[in-house]
Tab-separated table of C-alpha atoms in Angstrom:
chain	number	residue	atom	x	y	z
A	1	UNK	CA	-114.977	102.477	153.179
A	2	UNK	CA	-112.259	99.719	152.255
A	3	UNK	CA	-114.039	96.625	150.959
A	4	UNK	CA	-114.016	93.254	153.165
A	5	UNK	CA	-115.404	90.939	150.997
A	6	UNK	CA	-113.692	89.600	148.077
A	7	UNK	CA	-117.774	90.009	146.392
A	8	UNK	CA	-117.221	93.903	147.245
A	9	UNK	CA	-113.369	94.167	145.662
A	10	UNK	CA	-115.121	92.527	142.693
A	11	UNK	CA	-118.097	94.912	142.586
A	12	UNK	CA	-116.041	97.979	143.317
A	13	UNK	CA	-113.638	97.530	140.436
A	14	UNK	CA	-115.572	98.161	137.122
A	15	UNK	CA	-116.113	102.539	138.567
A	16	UNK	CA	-112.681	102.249	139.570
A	17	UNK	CA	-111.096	102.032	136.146
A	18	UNK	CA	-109.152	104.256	134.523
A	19	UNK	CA	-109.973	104.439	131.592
A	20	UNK	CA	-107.719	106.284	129.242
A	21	UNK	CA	-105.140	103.340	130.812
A	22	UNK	CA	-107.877	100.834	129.395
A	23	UNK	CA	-108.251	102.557	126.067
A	24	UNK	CA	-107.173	100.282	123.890
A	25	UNK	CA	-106.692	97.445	125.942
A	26	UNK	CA	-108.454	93.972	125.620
A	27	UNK	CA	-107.568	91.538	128.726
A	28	UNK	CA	-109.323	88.807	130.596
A	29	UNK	CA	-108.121	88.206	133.935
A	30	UNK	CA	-108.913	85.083	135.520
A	31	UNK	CA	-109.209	85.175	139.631
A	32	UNK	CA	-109.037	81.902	141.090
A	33	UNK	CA	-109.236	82.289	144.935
A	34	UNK	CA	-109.195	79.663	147.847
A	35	UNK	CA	-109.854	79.743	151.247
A	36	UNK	CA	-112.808	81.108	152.793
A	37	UNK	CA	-113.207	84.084	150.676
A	38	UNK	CA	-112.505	81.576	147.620
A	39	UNK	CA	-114.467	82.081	144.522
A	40	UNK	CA	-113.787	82.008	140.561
A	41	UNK	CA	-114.126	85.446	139.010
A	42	UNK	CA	-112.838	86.806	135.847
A	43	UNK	CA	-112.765	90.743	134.535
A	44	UNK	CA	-113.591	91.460	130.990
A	45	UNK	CA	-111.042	95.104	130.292
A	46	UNK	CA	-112.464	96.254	126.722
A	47	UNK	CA	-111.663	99.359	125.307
A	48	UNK	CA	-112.036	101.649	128.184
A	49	UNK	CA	-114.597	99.541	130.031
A	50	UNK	CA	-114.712	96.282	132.322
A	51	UNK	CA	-117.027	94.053	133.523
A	52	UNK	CA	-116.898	91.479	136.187
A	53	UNK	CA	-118.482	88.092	136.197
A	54	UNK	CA	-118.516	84.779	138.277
A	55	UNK	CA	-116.610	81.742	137.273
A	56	UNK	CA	-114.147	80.886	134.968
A	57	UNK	CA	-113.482	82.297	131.055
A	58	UNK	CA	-112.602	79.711	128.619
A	59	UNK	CA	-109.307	81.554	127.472
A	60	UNK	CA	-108.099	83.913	129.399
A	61	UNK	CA	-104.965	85.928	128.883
A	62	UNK	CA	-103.753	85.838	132.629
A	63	UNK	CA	-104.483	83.911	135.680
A	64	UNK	CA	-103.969	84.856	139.160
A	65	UNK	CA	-104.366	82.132	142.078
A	66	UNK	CA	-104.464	82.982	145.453
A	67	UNK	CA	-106.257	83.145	148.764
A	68	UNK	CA	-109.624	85.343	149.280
A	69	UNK	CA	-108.223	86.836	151.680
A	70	UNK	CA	-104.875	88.092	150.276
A	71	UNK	CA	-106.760	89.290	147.180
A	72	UNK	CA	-108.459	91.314	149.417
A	73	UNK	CA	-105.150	92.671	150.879
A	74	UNK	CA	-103.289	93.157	147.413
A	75	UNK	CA	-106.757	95.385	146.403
A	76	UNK	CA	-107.116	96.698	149.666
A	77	UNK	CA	-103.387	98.318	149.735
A	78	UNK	CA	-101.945	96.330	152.705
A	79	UNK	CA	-100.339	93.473	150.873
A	80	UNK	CA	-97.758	94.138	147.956
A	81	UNK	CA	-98.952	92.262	144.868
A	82	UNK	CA	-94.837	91.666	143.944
A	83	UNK	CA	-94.229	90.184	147.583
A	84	UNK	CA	-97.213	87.997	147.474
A	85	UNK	CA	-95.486	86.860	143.337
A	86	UNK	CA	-92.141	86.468	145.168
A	87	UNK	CA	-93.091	84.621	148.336
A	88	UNK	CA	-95.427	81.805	146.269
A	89	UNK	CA	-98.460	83.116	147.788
A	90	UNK	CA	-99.671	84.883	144.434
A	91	UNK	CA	-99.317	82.348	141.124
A	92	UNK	CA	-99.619	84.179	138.063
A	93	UNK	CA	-100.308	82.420	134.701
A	94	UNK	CA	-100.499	83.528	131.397
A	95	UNK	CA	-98.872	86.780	130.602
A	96	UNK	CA	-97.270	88.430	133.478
A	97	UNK	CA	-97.246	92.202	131.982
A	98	UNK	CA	-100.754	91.890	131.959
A	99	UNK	CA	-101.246	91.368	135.451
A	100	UNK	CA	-98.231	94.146	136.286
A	101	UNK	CA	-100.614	96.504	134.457
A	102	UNK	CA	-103.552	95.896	136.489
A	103	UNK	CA	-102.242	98.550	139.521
A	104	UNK	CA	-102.514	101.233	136.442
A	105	UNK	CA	-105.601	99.823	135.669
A	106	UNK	CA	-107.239	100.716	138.470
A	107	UNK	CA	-104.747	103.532	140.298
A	108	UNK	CA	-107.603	104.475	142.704
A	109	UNK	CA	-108.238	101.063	144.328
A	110	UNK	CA	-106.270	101.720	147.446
A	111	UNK	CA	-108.034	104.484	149.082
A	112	UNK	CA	-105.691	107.039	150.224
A	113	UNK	CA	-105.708	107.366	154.348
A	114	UNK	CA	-104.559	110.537	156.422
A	115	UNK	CA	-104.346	110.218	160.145
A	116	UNK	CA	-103.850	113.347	162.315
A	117	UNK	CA	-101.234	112.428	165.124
A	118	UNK	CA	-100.573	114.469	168.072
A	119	UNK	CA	-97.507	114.818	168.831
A	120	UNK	CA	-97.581	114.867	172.109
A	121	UNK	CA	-93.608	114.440	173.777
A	122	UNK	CA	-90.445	117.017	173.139
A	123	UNK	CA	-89.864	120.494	173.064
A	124	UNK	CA	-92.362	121.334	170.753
A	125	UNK	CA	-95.161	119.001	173.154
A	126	UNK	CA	-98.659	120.097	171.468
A	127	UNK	CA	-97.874	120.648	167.363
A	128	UNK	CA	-99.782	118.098	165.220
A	129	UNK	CA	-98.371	115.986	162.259
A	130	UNK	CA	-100.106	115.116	159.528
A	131	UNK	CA	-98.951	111.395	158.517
A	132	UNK	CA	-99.856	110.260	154.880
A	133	UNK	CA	-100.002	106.561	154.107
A	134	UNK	CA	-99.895	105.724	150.360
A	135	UNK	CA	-99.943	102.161	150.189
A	136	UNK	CA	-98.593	100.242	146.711
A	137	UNK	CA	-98.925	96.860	145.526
């Protein structure tokens, strides 16, 4: 199930690391989010692990701003985290390969959907398709 919440993005990341990508990596990432889904979060990456807490970290080594709900889209596959850079709607701060590493940080964010489609027109009316979507940020 694909998180709605920008509380269950948050509490979903930390099992969703990998980390042999995290190894021997120490970030803070700063989240500061407006809107109604708007909150102040930053994620602790140490060595393999990460931890997520409320509010803002005295020194952290990126910051993204944005809207709740676009986080939410970025995490959740359906919005492209480079658009989002590109069109103003995502401000990064702070050191911008950082927050390009975060989609290797946690590859296994954006759930993988199949959908079974039958096809149901043509000469060959009544074979099924299998459609992959593989969404990327």
């Amino acid at each position: 199930m694909k998180a709605t919440t920008v509380r269950e993005v948050f509490d979903s990341l930390p099992s969703k690391l990998d980390q042999d990508a995290a190894e021997d990596l120490e970030a803070v990432y700063q989240f500061d989010l407006r809107g109604n889904q708007g909150g102040q979060y930053h994620l602790l990456v140490h060595n393999g692990t990460c931890i997520v807490k409320d509010g803002t970290h005295a020194d952290p080594h990126v910051t993204l701003s944005m809207t709740g709900e676009d986080c939410i889209g970025i995490l959740n596959g359906h919005l492209s985290g480079m658009t989002m850079a590109m069109s103003g709607r995502l401000q990064i701060a702070g050191d911008i390969g950082l927050a390009m590493q975060l989609k290797s940080l946690f590859p296994n964010i954006v759930e993988r959907e199949r959908r079974l489609f039958r096809n149901r027109g043509g000469a060959n009316g009544g074979h099924f398709l299998i459609v992959g979507r593989f969404f990327e940020s």
